[in-house]
Tab-separated table of C-alpha atoms in Angstrom:
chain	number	residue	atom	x	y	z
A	12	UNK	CA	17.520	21.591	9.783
A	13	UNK	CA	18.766	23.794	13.361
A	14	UNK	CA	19.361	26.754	10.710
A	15	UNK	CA	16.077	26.427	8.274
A	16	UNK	CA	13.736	25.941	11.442
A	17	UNK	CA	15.571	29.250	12.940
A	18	UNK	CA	14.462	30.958	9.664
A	19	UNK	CA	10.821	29.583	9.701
A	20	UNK	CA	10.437	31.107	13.889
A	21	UNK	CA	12.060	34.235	13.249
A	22	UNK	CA	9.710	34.780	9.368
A	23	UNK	CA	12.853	35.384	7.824
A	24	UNK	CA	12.758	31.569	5.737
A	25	UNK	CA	10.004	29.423	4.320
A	26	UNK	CA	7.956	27.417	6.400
A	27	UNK	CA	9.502	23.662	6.982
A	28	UNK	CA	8.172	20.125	6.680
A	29	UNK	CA	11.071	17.864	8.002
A	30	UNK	CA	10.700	14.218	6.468
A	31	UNK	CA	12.087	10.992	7.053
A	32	UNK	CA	15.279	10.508	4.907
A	33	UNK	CA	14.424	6.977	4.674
A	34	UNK	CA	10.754	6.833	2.875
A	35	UNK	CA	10.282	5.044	0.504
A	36	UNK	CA	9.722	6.533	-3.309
A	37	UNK	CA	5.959	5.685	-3.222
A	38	UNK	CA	5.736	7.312	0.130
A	39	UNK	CA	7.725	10.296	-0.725
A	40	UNK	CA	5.846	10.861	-3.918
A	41	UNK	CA	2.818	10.446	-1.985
A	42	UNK	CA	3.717	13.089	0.249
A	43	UNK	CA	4.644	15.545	-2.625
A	44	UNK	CA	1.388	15.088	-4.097
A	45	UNK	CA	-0.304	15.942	-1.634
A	46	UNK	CA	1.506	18.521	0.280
A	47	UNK	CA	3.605	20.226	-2.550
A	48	UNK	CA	6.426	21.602	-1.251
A	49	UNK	CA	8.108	24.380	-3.231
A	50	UNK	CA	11.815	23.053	-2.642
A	51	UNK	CA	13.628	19.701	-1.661
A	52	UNK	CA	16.188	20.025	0.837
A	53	UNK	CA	18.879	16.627	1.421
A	54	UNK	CA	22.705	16.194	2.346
A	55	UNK	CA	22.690	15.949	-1.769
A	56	UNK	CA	21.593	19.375	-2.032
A	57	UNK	CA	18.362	21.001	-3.087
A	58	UNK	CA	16.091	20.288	-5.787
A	59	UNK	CA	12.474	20.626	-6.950
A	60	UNK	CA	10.194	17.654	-6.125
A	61	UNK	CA	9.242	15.934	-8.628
A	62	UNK	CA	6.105	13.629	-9.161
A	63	UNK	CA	6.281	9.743	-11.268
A	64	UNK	CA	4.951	9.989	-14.610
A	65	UNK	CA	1.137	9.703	-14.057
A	66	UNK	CA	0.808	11.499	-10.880
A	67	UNK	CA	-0.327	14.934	-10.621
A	68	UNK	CA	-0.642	17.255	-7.433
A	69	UNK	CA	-3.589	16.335	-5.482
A	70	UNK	CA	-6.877	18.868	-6.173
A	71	UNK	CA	-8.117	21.685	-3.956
A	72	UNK	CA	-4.571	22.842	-2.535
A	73	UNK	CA	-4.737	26.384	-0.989
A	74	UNK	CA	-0.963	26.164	0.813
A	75	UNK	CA	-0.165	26.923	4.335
A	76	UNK	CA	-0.925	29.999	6.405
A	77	UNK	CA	0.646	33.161	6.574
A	78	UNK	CA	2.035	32.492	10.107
A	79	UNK	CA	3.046	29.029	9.846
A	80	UNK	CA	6.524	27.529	10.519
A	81	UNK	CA	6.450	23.951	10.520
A	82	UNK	CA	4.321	21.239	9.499
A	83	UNK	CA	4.491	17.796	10.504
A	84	UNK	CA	3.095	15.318	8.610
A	85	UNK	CA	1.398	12.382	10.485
A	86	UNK	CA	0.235	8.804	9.962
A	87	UNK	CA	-2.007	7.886	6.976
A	88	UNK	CA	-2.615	4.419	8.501
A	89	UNK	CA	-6.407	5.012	8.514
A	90	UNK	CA	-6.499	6.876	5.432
A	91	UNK	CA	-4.889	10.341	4.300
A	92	UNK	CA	-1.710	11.493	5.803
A	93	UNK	CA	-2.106	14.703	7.632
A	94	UNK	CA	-0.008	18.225	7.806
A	95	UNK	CA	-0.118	19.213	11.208
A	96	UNK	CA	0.346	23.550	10.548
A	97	UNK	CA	2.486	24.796	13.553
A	98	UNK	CA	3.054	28.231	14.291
A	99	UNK	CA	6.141	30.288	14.957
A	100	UNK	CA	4.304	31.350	18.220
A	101	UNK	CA	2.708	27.905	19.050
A	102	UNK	CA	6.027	26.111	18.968
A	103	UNK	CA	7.974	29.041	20.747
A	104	UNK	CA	4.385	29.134	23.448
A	105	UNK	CA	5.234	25.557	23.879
A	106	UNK	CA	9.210	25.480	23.995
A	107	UNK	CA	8.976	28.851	26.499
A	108	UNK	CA	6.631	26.989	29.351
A	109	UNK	CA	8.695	23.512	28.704
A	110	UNK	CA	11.871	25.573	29.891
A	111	UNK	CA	10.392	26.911	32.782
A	112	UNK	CA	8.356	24.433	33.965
A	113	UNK	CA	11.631	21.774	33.893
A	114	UNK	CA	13.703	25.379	35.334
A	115	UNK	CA	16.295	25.535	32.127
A	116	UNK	CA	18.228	28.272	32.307
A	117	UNK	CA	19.866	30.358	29.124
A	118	UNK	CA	22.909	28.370	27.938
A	119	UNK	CA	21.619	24.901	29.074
A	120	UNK	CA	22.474	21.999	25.837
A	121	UNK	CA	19.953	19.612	25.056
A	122	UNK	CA	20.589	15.917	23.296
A	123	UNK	CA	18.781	15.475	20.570
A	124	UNK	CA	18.465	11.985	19.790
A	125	UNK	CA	14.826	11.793	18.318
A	126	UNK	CA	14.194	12.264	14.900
A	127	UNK	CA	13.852	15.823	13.758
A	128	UNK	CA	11.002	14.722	11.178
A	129	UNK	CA	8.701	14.554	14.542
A	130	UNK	CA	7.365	16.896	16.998
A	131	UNK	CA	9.851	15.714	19.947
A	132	UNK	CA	12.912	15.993	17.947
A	133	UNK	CA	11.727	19.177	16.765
A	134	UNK	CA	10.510	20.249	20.333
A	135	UNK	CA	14.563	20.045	21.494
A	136	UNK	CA	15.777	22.135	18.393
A	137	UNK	CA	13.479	24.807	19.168
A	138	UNK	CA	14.648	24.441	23.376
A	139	UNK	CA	17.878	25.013	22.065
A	140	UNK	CA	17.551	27.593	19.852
A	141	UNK	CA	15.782	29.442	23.134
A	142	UNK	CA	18.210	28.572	25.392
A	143	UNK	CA	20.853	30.034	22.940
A	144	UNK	CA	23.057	26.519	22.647
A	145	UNK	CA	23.721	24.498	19.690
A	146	UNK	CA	21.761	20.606	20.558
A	147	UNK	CA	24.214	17.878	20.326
A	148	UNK	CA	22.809	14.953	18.165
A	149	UNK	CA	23.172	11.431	18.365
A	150	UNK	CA	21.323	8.541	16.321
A	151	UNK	CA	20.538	7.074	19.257
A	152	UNK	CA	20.509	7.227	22.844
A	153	UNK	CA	23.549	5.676	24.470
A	154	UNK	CA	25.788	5.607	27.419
A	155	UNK	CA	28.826	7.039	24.986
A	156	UNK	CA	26.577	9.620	22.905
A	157	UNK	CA	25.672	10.958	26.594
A	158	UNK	CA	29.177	11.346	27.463
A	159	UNK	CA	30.044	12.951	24.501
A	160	UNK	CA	27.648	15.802	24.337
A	161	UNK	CA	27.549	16.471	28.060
A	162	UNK	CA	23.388	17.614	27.844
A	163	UNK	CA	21.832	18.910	30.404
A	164	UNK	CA	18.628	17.868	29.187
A	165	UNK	CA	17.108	15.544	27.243
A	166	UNK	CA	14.111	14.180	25.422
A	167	UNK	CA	13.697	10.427	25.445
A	168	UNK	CA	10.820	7.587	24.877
A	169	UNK	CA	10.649	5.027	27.435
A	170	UNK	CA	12.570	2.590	24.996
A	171	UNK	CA	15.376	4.525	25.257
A	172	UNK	CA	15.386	5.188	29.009
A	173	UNK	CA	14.695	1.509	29.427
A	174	UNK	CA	18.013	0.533	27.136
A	175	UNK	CA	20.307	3.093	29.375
A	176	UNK	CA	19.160	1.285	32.804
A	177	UNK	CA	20.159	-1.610	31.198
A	178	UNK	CA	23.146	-0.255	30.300
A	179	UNK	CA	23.830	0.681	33.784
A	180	UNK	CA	24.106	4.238	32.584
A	181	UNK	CA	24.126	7.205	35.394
A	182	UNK	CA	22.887	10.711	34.461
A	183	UNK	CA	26.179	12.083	34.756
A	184	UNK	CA	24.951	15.482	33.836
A	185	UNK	CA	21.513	15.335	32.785
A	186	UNK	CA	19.603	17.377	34.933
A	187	UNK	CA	16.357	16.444	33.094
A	188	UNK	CA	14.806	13.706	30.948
A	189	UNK	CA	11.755	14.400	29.296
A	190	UNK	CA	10.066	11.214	28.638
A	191	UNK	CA	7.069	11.093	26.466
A	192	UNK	CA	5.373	9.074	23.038
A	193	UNK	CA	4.336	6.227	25.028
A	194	UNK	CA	3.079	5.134	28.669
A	195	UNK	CA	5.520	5.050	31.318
A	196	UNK	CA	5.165	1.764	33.083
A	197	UNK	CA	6.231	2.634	37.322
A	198	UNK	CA	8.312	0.253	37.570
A	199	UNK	CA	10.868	1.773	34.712
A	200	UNK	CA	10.261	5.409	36.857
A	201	UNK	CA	10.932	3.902	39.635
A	202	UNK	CA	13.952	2.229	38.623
A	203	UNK	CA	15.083	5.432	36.967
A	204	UNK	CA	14.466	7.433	40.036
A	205	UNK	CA	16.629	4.908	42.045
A	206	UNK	CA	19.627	5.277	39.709
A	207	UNK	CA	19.244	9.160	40.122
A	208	UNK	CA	18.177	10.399	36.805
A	209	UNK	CA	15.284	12.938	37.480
A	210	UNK	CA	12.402	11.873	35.056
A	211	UNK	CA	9.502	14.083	33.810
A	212	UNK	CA	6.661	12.310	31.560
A	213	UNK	CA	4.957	13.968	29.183
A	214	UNK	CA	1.956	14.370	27.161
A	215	UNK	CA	0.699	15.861	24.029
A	216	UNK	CA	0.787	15.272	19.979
A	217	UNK	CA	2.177	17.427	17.624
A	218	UNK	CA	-1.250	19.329	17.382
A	219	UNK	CA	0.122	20.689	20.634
A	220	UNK	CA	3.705	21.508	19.698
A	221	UNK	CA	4.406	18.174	21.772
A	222	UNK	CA	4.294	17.605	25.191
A	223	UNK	CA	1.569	19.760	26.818
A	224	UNK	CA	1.241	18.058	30.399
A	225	UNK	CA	4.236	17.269	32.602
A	226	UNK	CA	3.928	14.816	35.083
A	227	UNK	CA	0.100	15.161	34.652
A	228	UNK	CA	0.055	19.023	34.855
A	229	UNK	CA	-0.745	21.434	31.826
A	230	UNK	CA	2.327	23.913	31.535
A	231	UNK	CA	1.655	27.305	31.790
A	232	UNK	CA	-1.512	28.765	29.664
A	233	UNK	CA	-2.849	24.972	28.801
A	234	UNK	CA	-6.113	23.895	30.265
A	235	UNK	CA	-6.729	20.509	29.703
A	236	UNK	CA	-10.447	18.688	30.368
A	237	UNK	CA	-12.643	15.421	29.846
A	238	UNK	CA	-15.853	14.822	28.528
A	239	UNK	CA	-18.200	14.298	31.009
A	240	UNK	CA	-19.596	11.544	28.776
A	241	UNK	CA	-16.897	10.171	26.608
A	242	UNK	CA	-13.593	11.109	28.792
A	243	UNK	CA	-12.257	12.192	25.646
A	244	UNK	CA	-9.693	14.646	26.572
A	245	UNK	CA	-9.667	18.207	25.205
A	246	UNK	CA	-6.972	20.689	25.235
A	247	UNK	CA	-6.846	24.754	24.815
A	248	UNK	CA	-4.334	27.079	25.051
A	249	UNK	CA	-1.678	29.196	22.980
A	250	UNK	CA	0.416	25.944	21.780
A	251	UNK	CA	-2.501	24.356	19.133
A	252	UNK	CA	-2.027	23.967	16.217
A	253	UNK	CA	-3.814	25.718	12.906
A	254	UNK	CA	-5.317	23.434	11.323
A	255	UNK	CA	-4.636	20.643	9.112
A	256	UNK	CA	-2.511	21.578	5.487
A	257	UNK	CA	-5.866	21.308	3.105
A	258	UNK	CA	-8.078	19.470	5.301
A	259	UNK	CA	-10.582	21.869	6.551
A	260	UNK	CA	-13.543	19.981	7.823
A	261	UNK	CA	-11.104	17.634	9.343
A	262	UNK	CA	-9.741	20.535	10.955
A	263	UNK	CA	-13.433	21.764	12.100
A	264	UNK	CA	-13.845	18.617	13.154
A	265	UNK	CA	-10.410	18.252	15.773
A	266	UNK	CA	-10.682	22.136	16.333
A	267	UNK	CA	-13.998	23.406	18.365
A	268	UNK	CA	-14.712	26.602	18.705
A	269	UNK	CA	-16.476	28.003	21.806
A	270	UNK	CA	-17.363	32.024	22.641
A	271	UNK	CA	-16.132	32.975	26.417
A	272	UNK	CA	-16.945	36.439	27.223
A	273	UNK	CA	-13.511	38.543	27.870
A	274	UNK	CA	-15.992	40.415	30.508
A	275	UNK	CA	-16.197	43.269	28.522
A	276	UNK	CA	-19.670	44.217	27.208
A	277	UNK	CA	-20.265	43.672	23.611
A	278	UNK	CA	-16.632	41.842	23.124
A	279	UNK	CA	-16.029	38.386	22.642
A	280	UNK	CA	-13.265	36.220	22.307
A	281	UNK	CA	-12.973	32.747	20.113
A	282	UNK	CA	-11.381	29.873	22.489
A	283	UNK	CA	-9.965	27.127	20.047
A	284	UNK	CA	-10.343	23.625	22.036
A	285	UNK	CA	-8.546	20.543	20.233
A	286	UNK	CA	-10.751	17.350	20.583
A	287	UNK	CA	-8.057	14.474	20.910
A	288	UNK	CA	-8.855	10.909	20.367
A	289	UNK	CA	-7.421	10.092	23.585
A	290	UNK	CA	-9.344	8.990	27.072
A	291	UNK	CA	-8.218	10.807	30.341
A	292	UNK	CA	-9.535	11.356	33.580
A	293	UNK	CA	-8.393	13.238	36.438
A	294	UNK	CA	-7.142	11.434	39.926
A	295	UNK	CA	-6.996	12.347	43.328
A	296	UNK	CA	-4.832	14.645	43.451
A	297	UNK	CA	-6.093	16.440	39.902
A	298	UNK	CA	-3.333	15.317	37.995
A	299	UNK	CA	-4.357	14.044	34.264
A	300	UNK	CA	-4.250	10.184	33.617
A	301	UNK	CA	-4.370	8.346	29.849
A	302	UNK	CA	-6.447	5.899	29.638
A	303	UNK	CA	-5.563	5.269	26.245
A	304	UNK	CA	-6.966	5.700	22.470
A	305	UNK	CA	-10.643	5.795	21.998
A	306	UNK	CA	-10.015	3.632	19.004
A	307	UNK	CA	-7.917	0.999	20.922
A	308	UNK	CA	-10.727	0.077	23.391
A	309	UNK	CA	-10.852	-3.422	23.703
A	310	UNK	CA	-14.623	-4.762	23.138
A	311	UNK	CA	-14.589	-8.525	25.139
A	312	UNK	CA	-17.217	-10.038	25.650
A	313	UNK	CA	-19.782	-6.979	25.471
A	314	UNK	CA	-17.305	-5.131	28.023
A	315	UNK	CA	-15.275	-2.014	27.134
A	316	UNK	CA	-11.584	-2.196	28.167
A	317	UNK	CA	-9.140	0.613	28.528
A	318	UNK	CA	-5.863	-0.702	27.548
A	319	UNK	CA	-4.288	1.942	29.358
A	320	UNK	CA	-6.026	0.809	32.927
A	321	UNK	CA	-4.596	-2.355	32.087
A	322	UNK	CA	-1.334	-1.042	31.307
A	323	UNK	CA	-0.858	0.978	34.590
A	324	UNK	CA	-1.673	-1.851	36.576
A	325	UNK	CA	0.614	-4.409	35.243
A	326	UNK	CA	3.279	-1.752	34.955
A	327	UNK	CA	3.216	-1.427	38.545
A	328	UNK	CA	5.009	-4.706	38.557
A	329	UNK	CA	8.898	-5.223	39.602
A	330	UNK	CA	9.222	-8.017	37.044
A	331	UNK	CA	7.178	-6.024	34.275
A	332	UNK	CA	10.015	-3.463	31.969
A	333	UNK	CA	7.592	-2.697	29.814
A	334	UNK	CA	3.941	-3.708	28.639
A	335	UNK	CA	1.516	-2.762	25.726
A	336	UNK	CA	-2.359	-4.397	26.090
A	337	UNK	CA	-4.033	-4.571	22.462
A	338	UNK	CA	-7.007	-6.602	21.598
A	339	UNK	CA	-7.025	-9.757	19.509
A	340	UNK	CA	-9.832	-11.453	17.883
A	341	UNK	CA	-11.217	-14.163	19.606
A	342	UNK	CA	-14.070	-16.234	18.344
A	343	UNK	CA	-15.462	-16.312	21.970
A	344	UNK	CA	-15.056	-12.788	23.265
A	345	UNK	CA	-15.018	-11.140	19.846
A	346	UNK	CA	-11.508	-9.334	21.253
A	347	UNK	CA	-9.826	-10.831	23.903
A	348	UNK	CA	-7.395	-8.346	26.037
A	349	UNK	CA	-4.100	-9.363	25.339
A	350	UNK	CA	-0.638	-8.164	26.850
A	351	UNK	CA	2.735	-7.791	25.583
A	352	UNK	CA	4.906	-7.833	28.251
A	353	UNK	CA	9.293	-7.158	29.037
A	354	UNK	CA	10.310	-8.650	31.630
A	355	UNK	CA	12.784	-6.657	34.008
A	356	UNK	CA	14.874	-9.998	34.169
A	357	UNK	CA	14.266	-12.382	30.755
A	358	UNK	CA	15.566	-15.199	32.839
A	359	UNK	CA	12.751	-14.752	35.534
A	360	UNK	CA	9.417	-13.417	33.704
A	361	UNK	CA	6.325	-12.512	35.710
A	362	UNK	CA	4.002	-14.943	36.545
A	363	UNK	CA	0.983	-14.105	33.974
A	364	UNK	CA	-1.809	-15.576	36.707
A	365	UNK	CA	-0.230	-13.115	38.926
A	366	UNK	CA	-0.238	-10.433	37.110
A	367	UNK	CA	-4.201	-11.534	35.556
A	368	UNK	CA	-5.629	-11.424	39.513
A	369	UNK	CA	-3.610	-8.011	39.637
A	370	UNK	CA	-5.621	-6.646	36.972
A	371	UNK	CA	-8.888	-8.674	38.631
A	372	UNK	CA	-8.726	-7.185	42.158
A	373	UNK	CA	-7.575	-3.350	40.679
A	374	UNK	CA	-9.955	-3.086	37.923
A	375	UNK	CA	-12.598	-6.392	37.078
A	376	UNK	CA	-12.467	-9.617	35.496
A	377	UNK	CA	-13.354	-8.693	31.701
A	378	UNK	CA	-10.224	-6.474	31.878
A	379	UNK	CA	-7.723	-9.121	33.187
A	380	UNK	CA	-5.283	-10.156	30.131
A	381	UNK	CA	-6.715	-13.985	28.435
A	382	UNK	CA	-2.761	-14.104	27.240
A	383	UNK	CA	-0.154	-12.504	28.610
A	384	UNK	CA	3.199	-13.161	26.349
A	385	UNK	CA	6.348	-12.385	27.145
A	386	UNK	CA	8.265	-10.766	24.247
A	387	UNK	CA	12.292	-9.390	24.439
A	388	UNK	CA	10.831	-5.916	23.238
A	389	UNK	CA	8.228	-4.605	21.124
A	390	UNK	CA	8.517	-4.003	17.301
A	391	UNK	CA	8.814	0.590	17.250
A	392	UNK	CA	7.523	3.573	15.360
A	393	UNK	CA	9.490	5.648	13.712
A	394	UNK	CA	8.625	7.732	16.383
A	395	UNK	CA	9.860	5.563	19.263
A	396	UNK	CA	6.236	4.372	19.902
A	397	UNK	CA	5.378	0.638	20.367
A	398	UNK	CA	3.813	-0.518	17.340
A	399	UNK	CA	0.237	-1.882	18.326
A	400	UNK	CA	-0.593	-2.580	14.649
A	401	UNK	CA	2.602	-4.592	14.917
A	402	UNK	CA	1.813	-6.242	17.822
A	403	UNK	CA	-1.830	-7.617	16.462
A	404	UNK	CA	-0.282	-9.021	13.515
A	405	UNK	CA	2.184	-11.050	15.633
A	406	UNK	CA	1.875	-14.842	14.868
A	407	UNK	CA	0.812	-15.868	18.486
A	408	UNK	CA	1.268	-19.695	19.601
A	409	UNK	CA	-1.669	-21.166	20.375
A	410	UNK	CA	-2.974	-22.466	23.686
C-alpha cells in the first residue's frame, strides 16, 4: 500500500482505491461494477477483477481524472456507494498543514493503526511518506503495539484512546494523538490530558483529505463557515476533493461554485466550497463546534434536537466514557431522544435523572434523553465510528 500510494503522489503509478480485505463477494463485486478498477492488488498477488456471471460494469463510466491519486470509496447505506477522487496535491495540501500545525518535524514516525482503506489511515501514510519515515503498523491500538513502534505521533478514534486509559497506558513517546471520526466526549480529554498524552481532535471527511479543523481551527488555507439559515457547515480550500468517480450531479450538488474577484480587472477566479451534511456553529471564542448530522436530527414531539448538543452536555460528565444520542420511534413523540451511554466506572453508572436535568438546565426539556441506557460499549464502523444504525436497531427493554 506505503509503496503504490508513493507512486500515485509522485504520478509515477496508477491512481489507488484501497479496499477492505474483508468484504464480502457481493460487496466486492459490487464495487467492481461500479468503479472498475483496471488491476487487483492482495497479499495473493495481482489479478484482473472479475464480475459473477450476470453482472456487467455499471453504464456511463468515464474513469478518474488526470490528476487523481486516490479514491476512497464511502458508504452506500442510503443508496450508491461513492468514490471520493483525491488529488496528489489535495492529500499532500492536507498532510503538509497537519504537520505543521501539530509542529512534526522531518524524521518524526507515525503509528498507523487505522485501516488504510479510509481517509485516516491513509492520512498517516501520506504524514509519513512527508516526514521521510517508514509508519509502524499495528491492527490495533495497544499498550504493547505502542511500545513496539516507538511513534511519535499518532492517529486514533476516541475508542481507541478510551481502551489505552483503561489500560493505564502513558504516552511514553507520543508527542501527538490525533483524535478524530467521532465526538470527543470532555470527560475522555480530560482524562487523557491528566495522564499526559497531548490530544488534538479533529474534523473533516475524506472529501477533505481528512481532518480539516484541529481543535476547532481550519489548518492553514481552509476556511470553514455556516449557513446562516441551516448551520450546515461548508468548507473551501486547497484539500477538497474532485468530485465523485461518475457521479456528476452528485458532485454539483456537494461542490458549489462561487466567482471571488482576484482584484484584478477582468480576471476571475472559481472558489470550490464543499456543502457537508453536517451542523456547526461557531462559539465564543470562534472555534468550530458539531452539532451533528443534518440527517440525525431528532424530531420529538414537533421539536428539532441536535444530537450533538446533547452529546456535549452529557459528555461533560465524570461518570459518562462515552455517549452517542440517536432517536427512536416513539408512538407519543414520533422520536424520542435516546442516549447510549459508557460509564467511566461499570460498577457505578451515572444517574440518568441527573444527567436528563443536565441536558434540561443547558439546553431545554424536548432535548433531555426519555431513556438513557447504559451499554459496556457501542457496536463500531469499520471506520472506528459508533454505529448509530446499530444502535437504533438495538432490542431495548421496555419501561
Amino acid at each position: 500500500m506505503l509503496a503504490a500510494l508513493a507512486a500515485a503522489l509522485d504520478g509515477s503509478g496508477p491512481a489507488i482505491l484501497p479496499l477492505d480485505p474483508d468484504l464480502p463477494e457481493a460487496a466486492l463485486a459490487r464495487t467492481f461494477e461500479l468503479f472498475a478498477p483496471s488491476v487487483l492488488h492482495t497479499e495473493k498477488g495481482t489479478s484482473s477483477p472479475t464480475l459473477p456471471a450476470g453482472r456487467s460494469l455499471a453504464a456511463g463510466r468515464t474513469g478518474v481524472r488526470d490528476d487523481t491519486a486516490v479514491v476512497i470509496a464511502t458508504s452506500g447505506s442510503t443508496g450508491r456507494p461513492k468514490a471520493v477522487e483525491l488529488s496528489a496535491a489535495a492529500l499532500i495540501a492536507s498532510a503538509t498543514a497537519s504537520l505543521r500545525r501539530i509542529g512534526a518535524g522531518p524524521g518524526d514516525r507515525w503509528l498507523c493503526c487505522l485501516p488504510t482503506f479510509h481517509i485516516a489511515g491513509i492520512g498517516v501514510l501520506v504524514r509519513s511518506l512527508l516526514a521521510g519515515t517508514d509508519p509502524a503498523f499495528a491492527s490495533s491500538a495497544s499498550q504493547a503495539a505502542l511500545a513496539a513502534s516507538d511513534p511519535a505521533h499518532v492517529s486514533l478514534v476516541p475508542t481507541q484512546l478510551r481502551r489505552l486509559l483503561d489500560a493505564g497506558a502513558g504516552p511514553g513517546s507520543v508527542r501527538t494523538v490525533l483524535l478524530g471520526g467521532a465526538a470527543s466526549a470532555d470527560s475522555l480529554l480530560a482524562e487523557a490530558g491528566a495522564a499526559g498524552w497531548r490530544v488534538v481532535t479533529t474534523y473533516g471527511m475524506s472529501e477533505t483529505c481528512g481532518g480539516c479543523v484541529y481543535d476547532g481551527v481550519p489548518l492553514d488555507g481552509v476556511e470553514v463557515t455556516c449557513g446562516p439559515g441551516d448551520g450546515l457547515v461548508e468548507i473551501a480550500g486547497p484539500v477538497l476533493f474532485s468530485g465523485y468517480l461518475d457521479q456528476p450531479e452528485l458532485t454539483a450538488e456537494a461542490l458549489l461554485t462561487s466567482d471571488l474577484s482576484t482584484g484584478l480587472v477582468g480576471e476571475v477566479r472559481a472558489s470550490p466550497r464543499f456543502r457537508t451534511a453536517d451542523l456547526g456553529a461557531f462559539d465564543n471564542t470562534g472555534r468550530l463546534v458539531i452539532r451533528g448530522r443534518a440527517d440525525d436530527v431528532i424530531n420529538t414531539g414537533g421539536e428539532k434536537v441536535a444530537p450533538g448538543d446533547v452529546e456535549a452536555v452529557i459528555g461533560t460528565s465524570p461518570a459518562v466514557a462515552d455517549v452517542v444520542v440517536v432517536g427512536l420511534p416513539d408512538p407519543e413523540w414520533g422520536e424520542a431522544v435516546t442516549a447510549f451511554v459508557v460509564a467511566t466506572d461499570p460498577g457505578n453508572p451515572p444517574d440518568p435523572d441527573w444527567l436528563r436535568s443536565n441536558v434540561r438546565e443547558a439546553l431545554s426539556a424536548y432535548a433531555a434523553p426519555k431513556r438513557v441506557l447504559v451499554v459496556p460499549e457501542f457496536p463500531l464502523l469499520p471506520s472506528g465510528k459508533p454505529d448509530r444504525a446499530a444502535l437504533r436497531r438495538l432490542e431495548i427493554p421496555q419501561k
